[in-house]
Amino acid sequence: MKVLITGANGFVGKNLTAELETRNDIEVFKYDIDTDPNLLDTYTKQCEFVFHLAGVNRPENKDDFMTGNFGFTSTLLDLLKKNKNTAPVLITSSIQATRDNPYGVSKKAGEELLFKYSKETGASVHVYRLPNLFGKWSRPNYNTVVATFCYNIARDLEIQINNKDALLKLCYIDDVMDEIIAAMENTSTCDEKYCEVPVSYEITLGELASTLLSFKESRKNLSIPDMGDSLTKKLYATYLSFLPEDDFSYKLKMNVDDRGSFTEILRTANRGQVSVNISKKGITKGSHWHHTKNEKFLVVSGKGVIRFRKIGSDEITEYFVNGDKMRVVDVPCGYTHNIENLGDGDMVTMMWVNECFNPVKPDTYFLEV
C-alpha cells in the first residue's frame, strides 16, 4: 500500500512515518515544506491513502493561517482530481475549528474544502478534530503546553501559569496513531462527520505543572510515578523524551562501609522499594526478621547462601544462590534471615521489599539465625 503523508516532518507526521515505516507492506511518500513541489504530483498519482497533516498553527503573519491550512489543502486536492485519484483522504483538523479566530477559521475552511471534494469525486474523507496533543518529538513553544513545560522543567527553566484552574483536553500521540491508522485500515469505529480520538484526558494547568515537576523531583526522592494511571504514564514518557542528552543519568546515594554497600534505586507509593546490595568476600548481612514486611532477593553476580530460621525454632533452612543461575528467593515474615557471600569477590544482590523503609516503624528486629 502506498501512503502519502503531508507534513511528514511535523509532530504527528514524524510519529506516523516512524510507525508506518516499521511495516513491510506499506510504502511511505513523505512530503513537507522543503520537499520538491514536483514530487507532490508524482505522489498524488500513485498514493492509495492520504494523511493530510500539513498545516500551520503559529505563523508570524495571520494571513499564513489561511495559506497553510486552506491554500495547501486546495493544492493537494486539485492534484488528486487532476490525476483522477480518489484515494481516501484523512485530515487532522482542530477542536478550534468551531472558534472565530484566524486559526479556527482556516481549519474550518480546510474541512469544508475536503467535504466539497468528497461530494465532487466520491472519495472517502476523514476529518479528525484534535485537541492538544502531547508525546515524543513535539516542539516546545509551538505544539502544546505539555511540550513547553517538559522542556523547561527538564532544564530548570521557569514555567508560566496564567490560570492554574484552566482545563486542558489532551490526547497522547500514540493514541492518535492507533486511531488514524485504524481509519486507514477501515477498522475505526468513528461514523461521524467529525471524528475524534476515543482516548483523551482532562487536566488543569496547575495539575499538569505539579505532575511534571514531580517527575523531576523523582530523581531525588527515588519515587516512581503511578503507572497505573494512564495519563501519568504517558506524561512521564513524554517528560523523559525532553531530557537533555547529557542528563539521561543521575547519581544515587551509596551507603558504604567495610562490609560493602547498600543503595536504594527506586521507591513506590504502594509497590515497595528496590535496592542493590553489594557484599564483600566472607561478609554476612542481615540477621533480622519482620512481622509483616517481606522481601525478594536475587543474586545477580557472585555466589552465596541465604539462611532462614523460623522464630521459635532451631531448624535452619539454606538456599545456595549464584549469578550464573539466577533464582528469586522469597523472604517471608516471621523468619530471621541473613545472606553470606561464599565467593572470592563481591556478591551483588537485587532486593525488593514490599514497603518503603519507615524509620518510625521499621518492622525490623535483629536476631541471629
Short mmCIF file of C-alpha atoms in Angstrom, two decimals:
data_model
loop_
_atom_site.label_atom_id
_atom_site.label_comp_id
_atom_site.label_asym_id
_atom_site.label_seq_id
_atom_site.Cartn_x
_atom_site.Cartn_y
_atom_site.Cartn_z
CA MET A 1 0.00 0.00 0.00
CA LYS A 2 1.32 3.42 -0.98
CA VAL A 3 0.60 6.12 1.60
CA LEU A 4 1.17 9.85 1.23
CA ILE A 5 1.89 11.86 4.36
CA THR A 6 1.89 15.65 4.09
CA GLY A 7 3.55 17.45 6.97
CA ALA A 8 5.77 14.40 7.39
CA ASN A 9 8.38 16.31 9.39
CA GLY A 10 5.86 17.70 11.89
CA PHE A 11 4.96 16.27 15.28
CA VAL A 12 2.18 13.97 14.10
CA GLY A 13 3.91 13.29 10.79
CA LYS A 14 7.15 12.12 12.41
CA ASN A 15 5.34 9.70 14.66
CA LEU A 16 3.15 8.38 11.86
CA THR A 17 6.07 7.99 9.47
CA ALA A 18 8.12 6.15 12.08
CA GLU A 19 5.24 3.77 12.77
CA LEU A 20 4.33 3.05 9.15
CA GLU A 21 7.96 2.55 8.11
CA THR A 22 8.19 -0.38 10.54
CA ARG A 23 5.68 -2.22 8.33
CA ASN A 24 6.81 -4.19 5.31
CA ASP A 25 3.51 -3.85 3.45
CA ILE A 26 3.47 -0.03 3.31
CA GLU A 27 5.45 2.39 1.16
CA VAL A 28 5.51 5.91 2.59
CA PHE A 29 5.64 9.04 0.43
CA LYS A 30 6.86 11.84 2.72
CA TYR A 31 6.05 15.42 1.80
CA ASP A 32 6.85 18.58 3.76
CA ILE A 33 7.51 22.25 3.19
CA ASP A 34 11.07 21.67 1.99
CA THR A 35 10.19 18.79 -0.37
CA ASP A 36 10.49 19.31 -4.13
CA PRO A 37 6.96 20.50 -5.12
CA ASN A 38 7.11 18.42 -8.30
CA LEU A 39 7.10 15.27 -6.19
CA LEU A 40 3.60 16.05 -4.94
CA ASP A 41 2.26 15.50 -8.44
CA THR A 42 4.02 12.12 -8.58
CA TYR A 43 2.83 11.11 -5.14
CA THR A 44 -0.81 12.05 -5.83
CA LYS A 45 -0.77 9.81 -8.91
CA GLN A 46 0.36 6.73 -7.01
CA CYS A 47 -0.90 7.01 -3.41
CA GLU A 48 -3.69 4.79 -2.14
CA PHE A 49 -4.32 6.71 1.08
CA VAL A 50 -3.56 10.29 2.08
CA PHE A 51 -2.75 11.52 5.57
CA HIS A 52 -3.02 15.29 5.20
CA LEU A 53 -1.24 16.50 8.32
CA ALA A 54 0.41 19.65 6.95
CA GLY A 55 -0.67 22.96 8.43
CA VAL A 56 0.41 25.94 10.48
CA ASN A 57 -0.62 26.93 13.99
CA ARG A 58 1.86 29.65 15.00
CA PRO A 59 2.78 31.70 11.91
CA GLU A 60 4.40 35.13 12.08
CA ASN A 61 1.66 36.55 9.84
CA LYS A 62 -2.02 35.82 10.49
CA ASP A 63 -2.64 35.55 6.74
CA ASP A 64 -0.40 32.47 6.74
CA PHE A 65 -3.11 30.58 8.62
CA MET A 66 -5.30 30.56 5.53
CA THR A 67 -2.37 29.93 3.21
CA GLY A 68 -1.10 26.95 5.18
CA ASN A 69 -4.36 25.40 6.36
CA PHE A 70 -6.60 26.16 3.36
CA GLY A 71 -4.37 27.02 0.43
CA PHE A 72 -2.18 23.92 0.54
CA THR A 73 -5.23 21.71 1.11
CA SER A 74 -6.68 23.14 -2.09
CA THR A 75 -3.43 22.43 -3.94
CA LEU A 76 -3.36 18.84 -2.70
CA LEU A 77 -6.97 18.11 -3.63
CA ASP A 78 -6.60 19.74 -7.06
CA LEU A 79 -3.68 17.41 -7.83
CA LEU A 80 -5.65 14.37 -6.72
CA LYS A 81 -8.51 15.44 -9.01
CA LYS A 82 -6.13 16.13 -11.90
CA ASN A 83 -4.66 12.67 -11.51
CA LYS A 84 -8.12 11.09 -11.15
CA ASN A 85 -7.08 9.57 -7.83
CA THR A 86 -9.97 9.00 -5.42
CA ALA A 87 -7.86 7.56 -2.62
CA PRO A 88 -9.29 8.20 0.86
CA VAL A 89 -8.05 11.41 2.50
CA LEU A 90 -7.67 11.89 6.25
CA ILE A 91 -7.12 15.41 7.51
CA THR A 92 -6.09 16.44 11.01
CA SER A 93 -8.10 19.48 11.97
CA SER A 94 -8.59 21.04 15.40
CA ILE A 95 -11.27 21.48 18.03
CA GLN A 96 -10.66 25.19 17.44
CA ALA A 97 -12.38 24.86 14.05
CA THR A 98 -15.58 25.93 15.84
CA ARG A 99 -13.99 29.16 17.09
CA ASP A 100 -13.95 32.57 15.47
CA ASN A 101 -10.21 33.15 15.37
CA PRO A 102 -7.78 33.12 12.42
CA TYR A 103 -6.55 29.61 13.21
CA GLY A 104 -10.03 28.18 13.74
CA VAL A 105 -11.42 29.85 10.63
CA SER A 106 -8.60 28.48 8.48
CA LYS A 107 -9.08 24.97 9.87
CA LYS A 108 -12.83 25.14 9.26
CA ALA A 109 -12.20 26.30 5.68
CA GLY A 110 -9.92 23.30 5.12
CA GLU A 111 -12.60 20.96 6.45
CA GLU A 112 -15.29 22.39 4.18
CA LEU A 113 -13.00 22.13 1.20
CA LEU A 114 -12.49 18.44 1.94
CA PHE A 115 -16.22 17.78 2.27
CA LYS A 116 -16.84 19.55 -1.04
CA TYR A 117 -14.11 17.47 -2.65
CA SER A 118 -15.73 14.28 -1.36
CA LYS A 119 -19.07 15.22 -2.91
CA GLU A 120 -17.44 16.02 -6.25
CA THR A 121 -15.27 12.92 -6.51
CA GLY A 122 -16.87 10.31 -4.29
CA ALA A 123 -13.62 9.92 -2.38
CA SER A 124 -13.88 8.85 1.25
CA VAL A 125 -12.74 11.54 3.69
CA HIS A 126 -12.00 11.54 7.41
CA VAL A 127 -11.85 14.76 9.41
CA TYR A 128 -10.28 14.46 12.86
CA ARG A 129 -10.74 17.41 15.17
CA LEU A 130 -7.85 17.05 17.57
CA PRO A 131 -7.36 18.72 20.97
CA ASN A 132 -3.92 19.50 22.46
CA LEU A 133 -1.56 16.66 21.57
CA PHE A 134 1.48 15.56 23.56
CA GLY A 135 4.22 12.98 23.26
CA LYS A 136 7.76 12.45 21.97
CA TRP A 137 9.11 14.71 19.22
CA SER A 138 6.71 17.56 19.98
CA ARG A 139 8.13 21.08 19.90
CA PRO A 140 8.22 23.42 22.93
CA ASN A 141 6.63 26.83 22.45
CA TYR A 142 4.85 25.51 19.37
CA ASN A 143 2.84 22.28 19.60
CA THR A 144 1.46 22.22 23.14
CA VAL A 145 1.92 23.50 26.66
CA VAL A 146 2.95 19.96 27.68
CA ALA A 147 5.99 20.17 25.42
CA THR A 148 6.87 23.65 26.72
CA PHE A 149 6.54 22.63 30.36
CA CYS A 150 8.54 19.41 29.84
CA TYR A 151 11.32 21.24 28.04
CA ASN A 152 11.60 24.00 30.66
CA ILE A 153 11.31 21.78 33.73
CA ALA A 154 13.95 19.38 32.42
CA ARG A 155 16.31 22.36 32.08
CA ASP A 156 15.50 24.18 35.34
CA LEU A 157 13.75 26.98 33.43
CA GLU A 158 10.68 28.78 34.76
CA ILE A 159 7.23 27.82 33.56
CA GLN A 160 4.43 30.34 33.21
CA ILE A 161 0.97 29.61 34.58
CA ASN A 162 -1.60 32.33 33.98
CA ASN A 163 -4.57 30.36 35.28
CA LYS A 164 -3.87 27.19 37.23
CA ASP A 165 -7.56 26.20 37.03
CA ALA A 166 -7.69 26.35 33.23
CA LEU A 167 -8.89 22.97 31.96
CA LEU A 168 -6.96 21.26 29.16
CA LYS A 169 -8.15 18.45 26.92
CA LEU A 170 -5.21 16.30 25.87
CA CYS A 171 -4.57 13.40 23.51
CA TYR A 172 -1.43 11.27 23.55
CA ILE A 173 0.37 10.83 20.25
CA ASP A 174 0.32 7.01 20.34
CA ASP A 175 -3.46 7.04 20.84
CA VAL A 176 -3.72 9.37 17.84
CA MET A 177 -1.60 6.94 15.81
CA ASP A 178 -3.80 4.00 16.77
CA GLU A 179 -6.93 5.83 15.68
CA ILE A 180 -5.83 7.32 12.38
CA ILE A 181 -4.15 4.08 11.31
CA ALA A 182 -7.41 2.31 12.18
CA ALA A 183 -9.14 4.76 9.83
CA MET A 184 -6.70 3.81 7.08
CA GLU A 185 -7.38 0.13 7.72
CA ASN A 186 -11.17 0.65 7.88
CA THR A 187 -11.30 -0.57 11.47
CA SER A 188 -12.11 2.75 13.13
CA THR A 189 -15.45 2.91 14.92
CA CYS A 190 -15.95 6.56 14.01
CA ASP A 191 -19.03 7.07 11.85
CA GLU A 192 -19.50 10.78 12.45
CA LYS A 193 -18.83 13.72 10.16
CA TYR A 194 -16.14 14.90 12.54
CA CYS A 195 -14.06 12.17 14.16
CA GLU A 196 -12.28 12.24 17.48
CA VAL A 197 -9.60 10.11 19.07
CA PRO A 198 -11.55 7.90 21.52
CA VAL A 199 -8.90 8.20 24.27
CA SER A 200 -8.48 11.69 25.72
CA TYR A 201 -7.83 13.30 29.09
CA GLU A 202 -8.75 16.43 31.00
CA ILE A 203 -6.38 18.07 33.46
CA THR A 204 -5.99 21.57 34.84
CA LEU A 205 -2.92 23.60 34.03
CA GLY A 206 -1.94 23.56 37.72
CA GLU A 207 -2.28 19.77 37.94
CA LEU A 208 -0.23 19.36 34.80
CA ALA A 209 2.59 21.52 36.16
CA SER A 210 2.54 19.72 39.52
CA THR A 211 2.69 16.31 37.85
CA LEU A 212 5.60 17.24 35.59
CA LEU A 213 7.51 18.84 38.45
CA SER A 214 7.07 15.64 40.47
CA PHE A 215 8.84 13.75 37.67
CA LYS A 216 11.89 15.94 38.08
CA GLU A 217 11.78 15.52 41.86
CA SER A 218 11.54 11.74 41.48
CA ARG A 219 15.27 11.55 40.78
CA LYS A 220 15.89 12.89 44.28
CA ASN A 221 13.25 11.01 46.25
CA LEU A 222 13.56 7.87 44.05
CA SER A 223 9.81 7.74 43.57
CA ILE A 224 8.18 6.11 40.56
CA PRO A 225 5.06 7.79 39.16
CA ASP A 226 1.77 5.92 39.31
CA MET A 227 1.99 3.84 36.14
CA GLY A 228 -1.50 2.53 36.85
CA ASP A 229 -2.82 5.92 35.81
CA SER A 230 -2.65 6.07 32.02
CA LEU A 231 -2.31 9.86 31.77
CA THR A 232 0.55 9.90 34.30
CA LYS A 233 2.25 7.05 32.44
CA LYS A 234 2.05 8.92 29.12
CA LEU A 235 3.11 12.25 30.59
CA TYR A 236 6.14 10.60 32.20
CA ALA A 237 7.18 9.04 28.89
CA THR A 238 6.83 12.46 27.28
CA TYR A 239 8.83 14.19 30.01
CA LEU A 240 11.72 11.74 29.67
CA SER A 241 11.84 12.39 25.91
CA PHE A 242 12.66 16.03 26.69
CA LEU A 243 15.67 15.33 28.90
CA PRO A 244 18.89 16.91 27.59
CA GLU A 245 21.15 14.24 26.15
CA ASP A 246 23.81 14.97 28.76
CA ASP A 247 21.29 14.46 31.56
CA PHE A 248 19.97 10.95 31.00
CA SER A 249 21.75 9.62 34.11
CA TYR A 250 21.67 10.63 37.76
CA LYS A 251 23.58 9.65 40.88
CA LEU A 252 22.34 7.50 43.74
CA LYS A 253 23.36 7.67 47.39
CA MET A 254 25.51 4.65 48.23
CA ASN A 255 25.62 3.63 51.88
CA VAL A 256 29.14 2.22 52.09
CA ASP A 257 31.03 0.50 54.94
CA ASP A 258 33.72 -2.15 55.23
CA ARG A 259 31.16 -4.90 54.51
CA GLY A 260 30.18 -3.47 51.11
CA SER A 261 27.35 -1.12 50.17
CA PHE A 262 23.58 -0.77 50.09
CA THR A 263 21.90 1.54 47.58
CA GLU A 264 18.22 2.31 47.08
CA ILE A 265 17.24 2.51 43.41
CA LEU A 266 13.56 3.41 43.47
CA ARG A 267 10.57 3.80 45.74
CA THR A 268 6.86 3.50 45.01
CA ALA A 269 3.84 4.60 46.99
CA ASN A 270 2.22 1.16 47.06
CA ARG A 271 4.67 -1.30 45.47
CA GLY A 272 7.59 -1.05 47.86
CA GLN A 273 11.21 -0.25 47.02
CA VAL A 274 14.09 -1.77 45.07
CA SER A 275 17.71 -1.72 46.20
CA VAL A 276 21.06 -3.21 45.29
CA ASN A 277 23.25 -4.77 47.96
CA ILE A 278 26.98 -5.47 47.50
CA SER A 279 28.69 -7.79 49.98
CA LYS A 280 32.43 -8.22 50.30
CA LYS A 281 34.05 -11.66 50.38
CA GLY A 282 33.13 -13.61 53.52
CA ILE A 283 30.63 -11.00 54.75
CA THR A 284 27.25 -11.93 56.21
CA LYS A 285 24.45 -9.35 56.20
CA GLY A 286 21.01 -9.35 57.70
CA SER A 287 20.28 -11.47 60.77
CA HIS A 288 16.89 -9.89 61.41
CA TRP A 289 13.19 -10.66 60.98
CA HIS A 290 9.94 -8.79 60.25
CA HIS A 291 6.32 -9.00 61.38
CA THR A 292 4.72 -8.02 58.06
CA LYS A 293 7.49 -6.77 55.81
CA ASN A 294 8.52 -9.27 53.12
CA GLU A 295 11.30 -9.26 50.54
CA LYS A 296 12.64 -10.86 47.38
CA PHE A 297 16.38 -11.46 46.93
CA LEU A 298 18.08 -12.05 43.58
CA VAL A 299 21.83 -12.62 43.42
CA VAL A 300 22.96 -11.34 40.02
CA SER A 301 26.72 -11.68 40.48
CA GLY A 302 28.87 -13.86 42.75
CA LYS A 303 27.66 -16.70 44.94
CA GLY A 304 26.35 -17.09 48.44
CA VAL A 305 23.84 -18.65 50.77
CA ILE A 306 20.60 -17.29 52.23
CA ARG A 307 19.67 -18.80 55.58
CA PHE A 308 16.29 -18.81 57.36
CA ARG A 309 15.18 -19.77 60.84
CA LYS A 310 11.56 -19.56 61.91
CA ILE A 311 11.08 -17.63 65.13
CA GLY A 312 10.81 -20.15 67.98
CA SER A 313 12.52 -22.94 66.02
CA ASP A 314 16.12 -24.20 65.95
CA GLU A 315 15.92 -25.55 62.39
CA ILE A 316 17.86 -23.61 59.72
CA THR A 317 16.93 -23.67 56.03
CA GLU A 318 19.58 -22.77 53.44
CA TYR A 319 19.32 -21.65 49.80
CA PHE A 320 22.56 -21.54 47.81
CA VAL A 321 22.43 -18.86 45.13
CA ASN A 322 24.68 -17.50 42.39
CA GLY A 323 24.62 -15.12 39.46
CA ASP A 324 25.25 -17.88 36.91
CA LYS A 325 21.87 -19.47 37.58
CA MET A 326 19.66 -16.69 38.86
CA ARG A 327 16.70 -17.52 41.04
CA VAL A 328 14.50 -15.34 43.22
CA VAL A 329 14.27 -16.20 46.90
CA ASP A 330 11.21 -15.01 48.81
CA VAL A 331 11.83 -13.83 52.37
CA PRO A 332 8.65 -14.47 54.40
CA CYS A 333 7.78 -12.61 57.57
CA GLY A 334 8.37 -14.42 60.85
CA TYR A 335 11.75 -15.83 59.79
CA THR A 336 15.08 -14.38 60.87
CA HIS A 337 17.36 -14.44 57.83
CA ASN A 338 20.80 -13.49 56.55
CA ILE A 339 22.83 -13.68 53.36
CA GLU A 340 26.51 -14.69 53.26
CA ASN A 341 28.99 -14.15 50.44
CA LEU A 342 30.69 -17.50 49.70
CA GLY A 343 32.60 -16.34 46.61
CA ASP A 344 36.06 -14.94 46.03
CA GLY A 345 34.84 -11.48 45.04
CA ASP A 346 31.90 -9.15 45.58
CA MET A 347 28.38 -10.58 45.61
CA VAL A 348 25.68 -8.34 44.11
CA THR A 349 22.09 -8.84 45.20
CA MET A 350 18.96 -7.10 43.91
CA MET A 351 16.44 -6.68 46.71
CA TRP A 352 12.75 -5.80 46.64
CA VAL A 353 10.77 -5.10 49.80
CA ASN A 354 7.01 -4.68 49.80
CA GLU A 355 7.03 -1.35 51.64
CA CYS A 356 9.40 1.58 51.75
CA PHE A 357 11.53 1.89 54.86
CA ASN A 358 9.80 3.84 57.62
CA PRO A 359 12.20 4.88 60.43
CA VAL A 360 9.22 5.47 62.75
CA LYS A 361 8.03 1.89 62.28
CA PRO A 362 10.91 -0.09 60.74
CA ASP A 363 9.41 -3.55 61.49
CA THR A 364 12.97 -4.94 61.70
CA TYR A 365 14.19 -6.96 64.68
CA PHE A 366 17.78 -8.17 64.89
CA LEU A 367 18.24 -11.82 65.78
CA GLU A 368 20.99 -14.25 64.81
CA VAL A 369 19.98 -17.06 62.51
#
